[in-house]
Amino acid sequence: MWRTLRVRLVVLRSCLNCICHVHCACAVWCARTSCVADIISTVEFNHTGELLATGDKGGRVVIFQREPEDKLQGHVRGEYNVYSTFQSHEPEFDYLKSLEIEEKINKIKWLPQQNAAHSLLSTNDKTIKLWKISERDKRPEGYNLKDEEGKLKDLSTVTSLQVPVLKPMDLMVEVSPRRIFSNGHTYHVNSISVNSDCETYMSADDLRINLWHLAITDRSFNIVDIKPANMEDLTEVITAAEFHPYHCNLFVYSSSKGSLRLCDMRASALCDKHCKLYEEPEDPSNRSFFSEIISSVSDVKFSHSGRYMLTRDYLTVKVWDLNMETKPIETYQVHDYLRSKLCSLYENDCIFDKFECAWNGSDSVIMTGAYNNFFRMFDRNTKRDVTLEASRESSKPRAVLKPRRVCVGGKRRKDDISVDSLDFTKKILHTAWHPTENIIAIAATNNLYIFQDKVNSDMH
Ligand SMILES: *[C@@H]1O[C@H](CO)[C@@H](O)[C@H](O)[C@H]1NC(C)=O
Ligand SMILES: *[C@@H]1O[C@H](CO)[C@@H](O)[C@H](O)[C@H]1NC(C)=O
Ligand SMILES: *[C@@H]1O[C@H](CO)[C@@H](O)[C@H](O)[C@H]1NC(C)=O
């Protein structure tokens, strides 16, 4: 039974002073609905799940921290509270191409923690940044040449030498930009992935994948390039890419044609020739004008074990075994009732929505988003699935999520919702699963929901 652990329903940034006018033409619209800049564009737990980072369309990163268990007074155990907020990217203008570069954060990836500070990578369409997040609870006082505000003292008043001392102060979280990796991409960056060697990471755009050293910002190595000599021959783009969780030479990338390519960097420096191609032949009876669009892979994730890959396309999630290229070992229908609605979903552009997918910590359950603020979970062992809703109703603390059902014609039970009343503007594209516990983070437009499966957490 999934319960609400924390909901951040507050519009985090007030519309009046935000950069909202850049995005929405009409101020009235902006005041009535929530601010476009607050729409969450990515969510990511750190490797122990104690920290959760979100990025938004306004270029901002908000980090939540789980309340430690020993600070029980007044806090619900395990609740996530805001730890730090900072502006990661600003809107820019590319004068050479006369193009505006949006500040929207496309992806965030945590680096494994190596000292007291935390580090993460954040990227918009073009520029990847490495941020350091550190805590400070002491400050030096008693400088000889500076006063407490840091201004130089009148030297004639300095008559004796004193030893500066560290005084305790309120905990402060400091965020500082460490590196800026720019000029690596001509097209829009859709993925970043940190290698298990902890020294390199890759970034993928529509046509190329680059490999970077975390310490070197002025050059990267191009490891995949699918740009045809003549752009008119372009039939396929890269949609997502990820490193294998522990083989540092392996990575996978997905394409708009529904295929996955596994590449081995040990085989050659330029991985244009994949070592394995995973593709399922299309069922000819299902072919339609929309076939290619709905088979485009919007996300790919290796399982924690490294044995499987999970992909999401418009209507399904699929589990692939690394050892089987000809077809997925499991296919789950996310919202098959939309198959008859593809025409209108094409007209309102929804068919191009990019849903993400996630594994639970033991790779036994998979999760992905849908419309109407619904999200789906599939248990791979029991083959049971559930549809849950992230709604204001579930925003009360400890609210229990009721399974939802969409009915397609036929008999309609109480509480069923009909396909025709689904709200296609409410979509859950970004989700994340805590690496070791049954805690999930769901981004529903500008709201972040954190749910916990009570039954399982009681067993700890
Ligand atoms: C994740 O964040 C927590 C809380 O600060 C920290 O203790 C932990 O080491 C981090 N995990 C990793 C692997 O970075
Ligand atoms: C073909 O369509 C049916 C539903 O109309 C679906 O159940 C089936 O999985 C589809 N086949 C493939 C290969 O996608
Ligand atoms: C994954 O989900 C299953 C089913 O809810 C649960 O039993 C298991 O504990 C979960 N694993 C982790 C690591 O959260």
Coordinates of C-alpha atoms and ligand atoms in Angstrom, one line a residue:
M1 CA 0.0 0.0 0.0
W2 CA 1.6 3.2 -1.1
R3 CA 1.3 6.3 1.1
T4 CA 2.2 9.9 0.8
L5 CA 5.5 10.7 2.4
R6 CA 5.9 14.2 1.3
V7 CA 4.3 16.5 -1.3
R8 CA 5.7 19.7 -2.5
L9 CA 2.6 21.4 -3.8
V10 CA 3.8 24.9 -3.2
V11 CA 4.5 26.8 -6.3
L12 CA 8.2 27.2 -5.5
R13 CA 8.7 30.5 -7.3
S14 CA 6.2 33.3 -7.4
C15 CA 5.1 34.3 -10.8
L16 CA 5.6 37.9 -10.3
N17 CA 9.3 38.0 -10.1
C18 CA 10.1 35.0 -12.2
I19 CA 11.4 34.8 -15.7
C20 CA 7.9 33.5 -16.6
H21 CA 7.2 36.1 -19.3
V22 CA 10.0 34.5 -21.3
H23 CA 8.0 31.3 -21.6
C24 CA 4.4 32.4 -21.7
A25 CA 3.1 35.0 -23.9
C26 CA 0.2 35.9 -21.8
A27 CA 0.6 37.2 -18.3
V28 CA -3.0 36.4 -17.3
W29 CA -2.5 32.8 -18.2
C30 CA 0.6 32.8 -16.1
A31 CA -1.1 34.2 -13.1
R32 CA -4.0 31.7 -13.3
T33 CA -2.1 28.6 -13.9
S34 CA 1.2 27.7 -12.3
C35 CA 4.4 29.2 -13.6
V36 CA 5.9 27.4 -16.5
A37 CA 9.4 27.9 -15.0
D38 CA 8.4 25.7 -12.1
I39 CA 7.6 22.7 -14.2
I40 CA 9.9 19.9 -13.0
S41 CA 12.0 18.5 -15.8
T42 CA 14.0 15.8 -14.0
V43 CA 14.2 13.9 -10.7
E44 CA 17.2 11.9 -9.4
F45 CA 18.1 10.2 -6.1
N46 CA 21.7 10.1 -5.0
H47 CA 23.3 6.7 -4.7
T48 CA 22.0 6.1 -1.1
G49 CA 18.7 7.8 -1.6
E50 CA 19.3 10.3 1.2
L51 CA 19.3 13.2 -1.3
L52 CA 16.8 13.8 -4.1
A53 CA 17.5 16.5 -6.7
T54 CA 15.0 18.0 -9.0
G55 CA 15.6 20.3 -12.0
D56 CA 13.0 22.6 -13.6
K57 CA 12.2 24.5 -16.7
G58 CA 13.5 27.6 -15.1
G59 CA 17.0 26.3 -14.8
R60 CA 16.8 25.7 -11.1
V61 CA 17.9 22.7 -9.0
V62 CA 16.2 21.9 -5.7
I63 CA 17.8 19.3 -3.5
F64 CA 15.8 17.5 -0.8
Q65 CA 17.4 15.7 2.1
R66 CA 15.8 12.9 4.1
E67 CA 15.5 13.8 7.8
P68 CA 17.9 11.7 9.7
E69 CA 16.3 9.2 12.1
D70 CA 17.9 10.7 15.2
K71 CA 16.2 14.1 14.7
L72 CA 12.8 12.8 15.5
Q73 CA 11.3 15.8 17.2
G74 CA 8.4 17.1 15.2
H75 CA 9.5 15.4 12.0
V76 CA 7.9 12.4 10.4
R77 CA 10.6 9.8 10.1
G78 CA 12.2 9.8 6.7
E79 CA 10.5 12.9 5.5
Y80 CA 12.4 14.8 2.7
N81 CA 12.9 18.5 3.3
V82 CA 14.5 21.2 1.1
Y83 CA 18.2 21.1 1.6
S84 CA 19.4 23.6 -1.0
T85 CA 18.2 25.5 -4.0
F86 CA 20.3 27.1 -6.7
Q87 CA 20.1 28.5 -10.2
S88 CA 22.1 26.1 -12.4
H89 CA 21.4 27.4 -15.9
E90 CA 20.4 30.8 -17.3
P91 CA 18.8 31.4 -20.6
E92 CA 21.4 32.2 -23.3
F93 CA 21.5 33.3 -26.8
D94 CA 23.6 31.6 -29.5
Y95 CA 24.5 34.6 -31.7
L96 CA 26.1 32.4 -34.4
K97 CA 22.9 30.5 -35.0
S98 CA 20.5 33.1 -33.8
L99 CA 18.9 30.6 -31.4
E100 CA 17.8 30.9 -27.9
I101 CA 19.2 28.3 -25.6
E102 CA 16.7 27.4 -22.9
E103 CA 17.7 27.2 -19.3
K104 CA 15.6 24.0 -18.7
I105 CA 17.5 21.3 -16.9
N106 CA 17.2 18.2 -19.0
K107 CA 19.1 15.8 -16.7
I108 CA 20.8 15.6 -13.3
K109 CA 23.3 13.0 -12.3
W110 CA 24.9 12.6 -8.9
L111 CA 28.6 11.7 -8.7
P112 CA 29.6 9.1 -6.1
Q113 CA 30.5 10.9 -2.9
Q114 CA 34.3 11.1 -2.4
N115 CA 34.7 13.6 0.5
A116 CA 32.4 15.5 2.8
A117 CA 31.0 17.5 -0.2
H118 CA 28.4 16.2 -2.7
S119 CA 28.8 16.7 -6.5
L120 CA 26.3 16.6 -9.3
L121 CA 26.2 17.2 -13.0
S122 CA 23.3 19.1 -14.5
T123 CA 22.7 19.8 -18.2
N124 CA 20.4 21.9 -20.4
D125 CA 20.3 21.5 -24.2
K126 CA 23.9 22.5 -24.6
T127 CA 26.0 23.0 -21.5
I128 CA 26.9 20.5 -18.7
K129 CA 27.9 21.9 -15.3
L130 CA 29.5 20.2 -12.4
W131 CA 28.3 21.6 -9.0
K132 CA 29.8 21.0 -5.6
I133 CA 27.4 21.1 -2.6
S134 CA 29.1 21.4 0.8
E135 CA 28.1 22.2 4.4
R136 CA 29.6 24.8 6.6
D137 CA 28.8 25.2 10.3
K138 CA 31.9 27.2 11.4
R139 CA 33.2 30.6 10.4
P140 CA 36.6 32.2 11.1
E141 CA 36.5 35.3 13.2
G142 CA 39.2 37.7 14.4
Y143 CA 41.2 38.5 11.3
N144 CA 44.0 41.0 11.7
L145 CA 43.5 43.1 8.6
K146 CA 39.8 42.6 7.9
D147 CA 36.7 43.4 9.9
E148 CA 33.8 40.9 10.4
E149 CA 32.2 42.1 7.1
G150 CA 35.5 41.4 5.2
K151 CA 36.4 45.0 4.6
L152 CA 40.0 46.1 5.1
K153 CA 40.6 47.7 8.5
D154 CA 42.2 51.1 8.8
L155 CA 45.8 49.9 9.3
S156 CA 46.6 52.6 11.9
T157 CA 44.1 51.0 14.3
V158 CA 45.9 47.6 14.0
T159 CA 48.2 47.6 17.0
S160 CA 48.4 43.9 18.0
L161 CA 48.3 40.6 16.4
Q162 CA 45.5 38.1 17.1
V163 CA 45.0 34.5 16.1
P164 CA 41.7 34.0 14.1
V165 CA 39.4 31.4 15.6
L166 CA 36.6 29.2 14.1
K167 CA 33.3 30.1 15.7
P168 CA 30.2 27.8 15.3
M169 CA 27.4 29.2 13.2
D170 CA 24.1 28.0 11.8
L171 CA 24.5 25.3 9.2
M172 CA 24.9 26.7 5.8
V173 CA 24.8 24.8 2.5
E174 CA 27.1 26.2 -0.1
V175 CA 26.8 25.4 -3.7
S176 CA 29.6 26.3 -6.1
P177 CA 30.1 25.7 -9.8
R178 CA 33.2 23.6 -10.3
R179 CA 33.4 23.0 -14.0
I180 CA 31.5 24.0 -17.1
F181 CA 31.6 21.6 -20.0
S182 CA 30.5 23.6 -23.0
N183 CA 30.8 23.5 -26.8
G184 CA 30.5 19.7 -26.9
H185 CA 27.1 19.5 -28.6
T186 CA 25.6 20.9 -31.8
Y187 CA 22.2 19.2 -31.1
H188 CA 20.1 19.0 -27.9
V189 CA 21.6 17.0 -25.1
N190 CA 19.1 14.3 -24.0
S191 CA 21.2 12.2 -21.6
I192 CA 24.2 12.3 -19.3
S193 CA 25.6 9.2 -17.6
V194 CA 28.5 8.8 -15.1
N195 CA 30.8 5.9 -15.8
S196 CA 31.5 3.3 -13.0
D197 CA 35.2 4.3 -13.3
C198 CA 34.1 7.5 -11.5
E199 CA 36.4 9.5 -13.7
T200 CA 34.5 9.9 -17.0
Y201 CA 31.0 10.5 -18.1
M202 CA 29.2 10.7 -21.4
S203 CA 26.7 13.1 -22.9
A204 CA 24.3 12.2 -25.7
D205 CA 22.5 14.5 -28.2
D206 CA 20.3 13.7 -31.2
L207 CA 23.2 12.5 -33.3
R208 CA 26.4 12.2 -31.3
I209 CA 27.7 10.8 -28.0
N210 CA 30.7 12.4 -26.3
L211 CA 32.9 11.0 -23.5
W212 CA 34.3 13.5 -21.0
H213 CA 36.9 13.4 -18.3
L214 CA 35.3 14.9 -15.1
A215 CA 38.4 17.1 -14.6
I216 CA 38.8 18.3 -18.2
T217 CA 36.3 20.8 -19.6
D218 CA 37.9 21.9 -22.9
R219 CA 37.8 18.7 -24.8
S220 CA 35.7 15.5 -25.1
F221 CA 36.0 12.4 -27.3
N222 CA 33.3 11.7 -29.8
I223 CA 32.4 8.0 -29.3
V224 CA 29.3 7.8 -31.4
D225 CA 28.4 9.8 -34.5
I226 CA 25.4 8.9 -36.6
K227 CA 25.2 12.1 -38.5
P228 CA 24.8 11.2 -42.2
A229 CA 27.0 13.0 -44.7
N230 CA 23.8 14.5 -46.1
M231 CA 21.2 15.5 -43.5
E232 CA 18.5 14.5 -46.0
D233 CA 19.4 10.9 -45.4
L234 CA 18.7 11.2 -41.7
T235 CA 16.2 8.5 -40.7
E236 CA 17.0 7.9 -37.0
V237 CA 18.1 9.9 -34.0
I238 CA 19.6 9.0 -30.6
T239 CA 17.0 9.3 -27.8
A240 CA 18.8 8.2 -24.6
A241 CA 22.1 6.7 -23.5
E242 CA 23.5 5.1 -20.4
F243 CA 26.6 3.4 -19.1
H244 CA 26.5 -0.1 -17.8
P245 CA 26.4 0.0 -13.9
Y246 CA 29.7 -1.8 -13.5
H247 CA 31.4 -2.7 -16.8
C248 CA 33.0 0.7 -17.5
N249 CA 33.6 -0.2 -21.2
L250 CA 29.9 -0.9 -22.0
F251 CA 27.2 1.6 -22.8
V252 CA 23.8 1.5 -24.5
Y253 CA 22.0 4.0 -26.6
S254 CA 18.4 3.9 -27.9
S255 CA 16.9 5.3 -31.0
S256 CA 13.8 6.9 -32.5
K257 CA 13.3 3.7 -34.5
G258 CA 12.9 1.6 -31.4
S259 CA 16.3 -0.1 -31.3
L260 CA 19.0 -0.4 -28.7
R261 CA 22.7 -0.6 -29.5
L262 CA 25.1 -1.9 -26.9
C263 CA 28.7 -0.6 -27.5
D264 CA 32.0 -1.7 -26.2
M265 CA 34.7 1.0 -25.9
R266 CA 37.4 -1.6 -25.7
A267 CA 36.5 -2.8 -29.2
S268 CA 37.2 0.5 -30.9
A269 CA 37.6 4.2 -30.0
L270 CA 34.7 5.3 -32.2
C271 CA 31.7 3.1 -31.4
D272 CA 29.9 3.6 -34.6
K273 CA 29.8 -0.2 -35.0
H274 CA 27.7 -1.4 -32.1
C275 CA 28.5 -4.8 -30.7
K276 CA 24.9 -5.8 -30.2
L277 CA 21.7 -4.5 -31.7
Y278 CA 18.4 -5.2 -29.9
E279 CA 15.3 -4.9 -32.0
E280 CA 11.9 -6.4 -32.1
P281 CA 10.4 -6.9 -35.6
E282 CA 7.2 -5.1 -35.9
D283 CA 4.0 -7.1 -35.9
P284 CA 2.8 -6.5 -39.5
S285 CA -0.9 -6.6 -38.5
N286 CA -0.3 -3.6 -36.2
R287 CA 1.4 -1.4 -38.8
S288 CA 0.0 2.1 -39.2
F289 CA 1.0 5.6 -39.9
F290 CA 2.0 6.0 -36.2
S291 CA 4.1 2.8 -35.9
E292 CA 7.4 4.5 -36.1
I293 CA 6.5 7.4 -33.8
I294 CA 5.1 5.1 -31.1
S295 CA 8.1 2.7 -31.3
S296 CA 10.6 5.5 -30.6
V297 CA 12.4 4.7 -27.3
S298 CA 12.0 7.6 -24.8
D299 CA 14.2 6.1 -22.0
V300 CA 16.6 3.3 -21.4
K301 CA 17.8 2.1 -18.0
F302 CA 20.1 -0.8 -17.0
S303 CA 18.9 -2.9 -14.1
H304 CA 20.9 -2.6 -10.9
S305 CA 22.2 -6.1 -11.6
G306 CA 23.5 -5.1 -15.0
R307 CA 21.8 -8.1 -16.6
Y308 CA 18.7 -6.3 -18.1
M309 CA 17.7 -3.1 -19.8
L310 CA 14.3 -1.4 -19.4
T311 CA 13.0 0.7 -22.3
R312 CA 9.9 2.9 -22.6
D313 CA 8.1 3.7 -25.8
Y314 CA 4.8 5.5 -26.2
L315 CA 2.5 2.6 -25.3
T316 CA 4.7 0.0 -23.5
V317 CA 7.7 -0.7 -21.2
K318 CA 9.9 -3.6 -22.2
V319 CA 12.6 -5.6 -20.4
W320 CA 15.5 -6.8 -22.5
D321 CA 18.0 -9.4 -21.5
L322 CA 21.5 -8.4 -22.5
N323 CA 22.0 -11.9 -23.9
M324 CA 18.9 -11.8 -26.2
E325 CA 18.9 -9.4 -29.1
T326 CA 15.9 -10.6 -31.1
K327 CA 13.1 -9.6 -28.7
P328 CA 12.4 -8.3 -25.2
I329 CA 11.8 -10.9 -22.5
E330 CA 8.9 -9.0 -21.1
T331 CA 6.5 -6.4 -22.6
Y332 CA 4.0 -4.5 -20.4
Q333 CA 1.1 -2.4 -21.8
V334 CA 1.1 1.1 -20.1
H335 CA -2.1 2.4 -21.6
D336 CA -3.2 0.2 -24.4
Y337 CA -6.5 2.0 -24.5
L338 CA -4.8 4.9 -26.3
R339 CA -4.2 2.7 -29.4
S340 CA -7.5 3.9 -30.8
K341 CA -6.8 7.5 -30.0
L342 CA -3.4 7.9 -31.7
C343 CA -4.8 10.3 -34.3
S344 CA -5.9 12.9 -31.8
L345 CA -2.8 12.3 -29.7
Y346 CA -0.8 13.1 -32.9
E347 CA -2.8 16.3 -33.5
N348 CA -2.2 17.6 -30.0
D349 CA 1.5 16.5 -30.1
C350 CA 1.1 14.2 -27.0
I351 CA 2.3 11.3 -29.1
F352 CA 5.8 12.9 -28.9
D353 CA 5.8 13.0 -25.1
K354 CA 8.9 11.4 -23.6
F355 CA 8.0 9.2 -20.7
E356 CA 10.8 7.9 -18.5
C357 CA 11.0 4.5 -16.7
A358 CA 12.5 3.2 -13.5
W359 CA 13.5 0.0 -11.7
N360 CA 13.0 -0.6 -8.0
G361 CA 16.1 -1.4 -5.9
S362 CA 15.9 -5.2 -6.5
D363 CA 14.9 -5.0 -10.2
S364 CA 11.6 -6.8 -9.4
V365 CA 9.2 -3.9 -10.0
I366 CA 9.2 -1.4 -12.8
M367 CA 7.5 2.0 -12.8
T368 CA 6.6 4.5 -15.5
G369 CA 4.3 7.5 -16.0
A370 CA 1.1 8.0 -18.0
Y371 CA -1.6 10.7 -18.5
N372 CA -4.1 12.1 -16.0
N373 CA -1.3 12.2 -13.4
F374 CA -1.4 8.4 -13.4
F375 CA 1.6 6.2 -13.0
R376 CA 1.9 2.5 -13.5
M377 CA 3.8 -0.2 -11.6
F378 CA 4.5 -3.7 -12.9
D379 CA 5.6 -6.5 -10.7
R380 CA 7.8 -8.8 -12.8
N381 CA 7.3 -11.9 -10.5
T382 CA 3.6 -11.8 -9.8
K383 CA 2.8 -10.2 -13.1
R384 CA 0.4 -7.9 -11.2
D385 CA 0.2 -4.3 -12.2
V386 CA -1.4 -1.2 -10.7
T387 CA -2.3 2.3 -11.7
L388 CA -1.9 5.0 -9.1
E389 CA -2.6 8.7 -9.2
A390 CA -0.5 11.6 -7.9
S391 CA -3.3 14.1 -7.1
R392 CA -4.1 16.8 -4.6
E393 CA -6.2 14.2 -2.9
S394 CA -3.1 12.2 -2.1
S395 CA -1.3 15.3 -0.9
K396 CA -2.5 14.9 2.7
P397 CA 0.3 13.4 4.8
R398 CA 0.0 9.6 5.0
A399 CA -2.8 9.5 2.5
V400 CA -3.2 6.0 1.1
L401 CA -3.1 5.8 -2.7
K402 CA -6.2 4.0 -4.2
P403 CA -5.6 2.0 -7.3
R404 CA -7.3 3.6 -10.3
R405 CA -8.8 2.0 -13.3
V406 CA -9.5 3.3 -16.8
C407 CA -12.5 1.7 -18.5
V408 CA -12.7 1.1 -22.1
G409 CA -16.4 0.8 -23.2
G410 CA -18.2 -2.1 -21.6
K411 CA -19.1 -2.3 -17.9
R412 CA -18.1 0.7 -15.8
R413 CA -17.4 0.2 -12.1
K414 CA -17.7 3.0 -9.6
D415 CA -14.6 5.2 -9.5
D416 CA -13.6 4.0 -12.9
I417 CA -12.5 6.8 -15.2
S418 CA -13.4 6.6 -18.9
V419 CA -10.7 7.1 -21.6
D420 CA -12.5 10.1 -22.9
S421 CA -12.2 12.0 -19.6
L422 CA -8.5 11.5 -19.2
D423 CA -6.6 14.8 -18.9
F424 CA -3.8 14.7 -21.4
T425 CA -2.2 17.9 -20.1
K426 CA -1.5 16.2 -16.8
K427 CA 1.3 13.8 -17.5
I428 CA 3.9 12.1 -15.4
L429 CA 7.1 12.0 -17.5
H430 CA 9.7 12.0 -14.7
T431 CA 9.9 9.4 -11.9
A432 CA 12.7 8.0 -9.7
W433 CA 12.9 5.0 -7.3
H434 CA 14.9 5.1 -4.2
P435 CA 17.9 2.8 -4.7
T436 CA 17.3 0.6 -1.7
E437 CA 13.8 1.3 -0.3
N438 CA 10.3 1.4 -1.5
I439 CA 10.2 5.2 -1.8
I440 CA 9.4 6.9 -5.1
A441 CA 9.5 10.4 -6.4
I442 CA 7.0 11.5 -9.0
A443 CA 7.1 14.8 -10.8
A444 CA 3.6 15.9 -11.8
T445 CA 4.0 19.2 -13.7
N446 CA 5.2 21.6 -11.0
N447 CA 4.5 19.3 -8.0
L448 CA 6.8 16.8 -6.6
Y449 CA 5.2 13.8 -4.8
I450 CA 7.2 11.4 -2.7
F451 CA 5.4 8.2 -1.8
Q452 CA 6.4 5.3 0.4
D453 CA 5.2 1.7 0.5
K454 CA 4.3 1.4 4.2
V455 CA 4.0 -2.4 4.3
N456 CA 7.5 -3.0 3.0
S457 CA 9.1 -0.3 5.0
D458 CA 7.6 -1.8 8.2
M459 CA 9.6 -4.9 7.5
H460 CA 12.9 -3.1 7.9
Ligands
LIG1 C1 24.0 10.5 -0.6 O1 23.7 11.5 0.3 C2 23.8 11.2 1.7 C3 23.3 12.3 2.5 O2 24.1 13.4 2.5 C4 25.3 10.8 2.0 O3 25.4 10.4 3.3 C5 25.7 9.7 1.1 O4 27.0 9.4 1.2 C6 25.4 10.0 -0.4 N1 25.7 8.8 -1.2 C7 26.5 8.8 -2.2 C8 26.9 7.4 -2.6 O5 27.0 9.8 -2.7
LIG2 C1 -0.6 -5.3 -31.5 O1 -1.7 -4.6 -31.0 C2 -2.3 -5.3 -29.9 C3 -3.5 -4.5 -29.4 O2 -4.2 -4.0 -30.5 C4 -1.3 -5.5 -28.8 O3 -1.9 -6.2 -27.7 C5 -0.1 -6.1 -29.3 O4 0.9 -6.2 -28.2 C6 0.5 -5.4 -30.4 N1 1.7 -6.1 -31.0 C7 2.9 -5.6 -30.9 C8 4.0 -6.4 -31.4 O5 3.1 -4.4 -30.5
LIG3 C1 11.1 -4.0 -4.9 O1 9.7 -4.2 -4.9 C2 9.3 -5.4 -4.2 C3 7.8 -5.5 -4.3 O2 7.2 -4.4 -3.8 C4 9.7 -5.4 -2.8 O3 9.4 -6.6 -2.1 C5 11.2 -5.1 -2.7 O4 11.6 -4.9 -1.3 C6 11.6 -3.9 -3.5 N1 13.0 -3.7 -3.4 C7 13.6 -2.7 -2.9 C8 15.1 -2.7 -2.8 O5 13.0 -1.6 -2.6

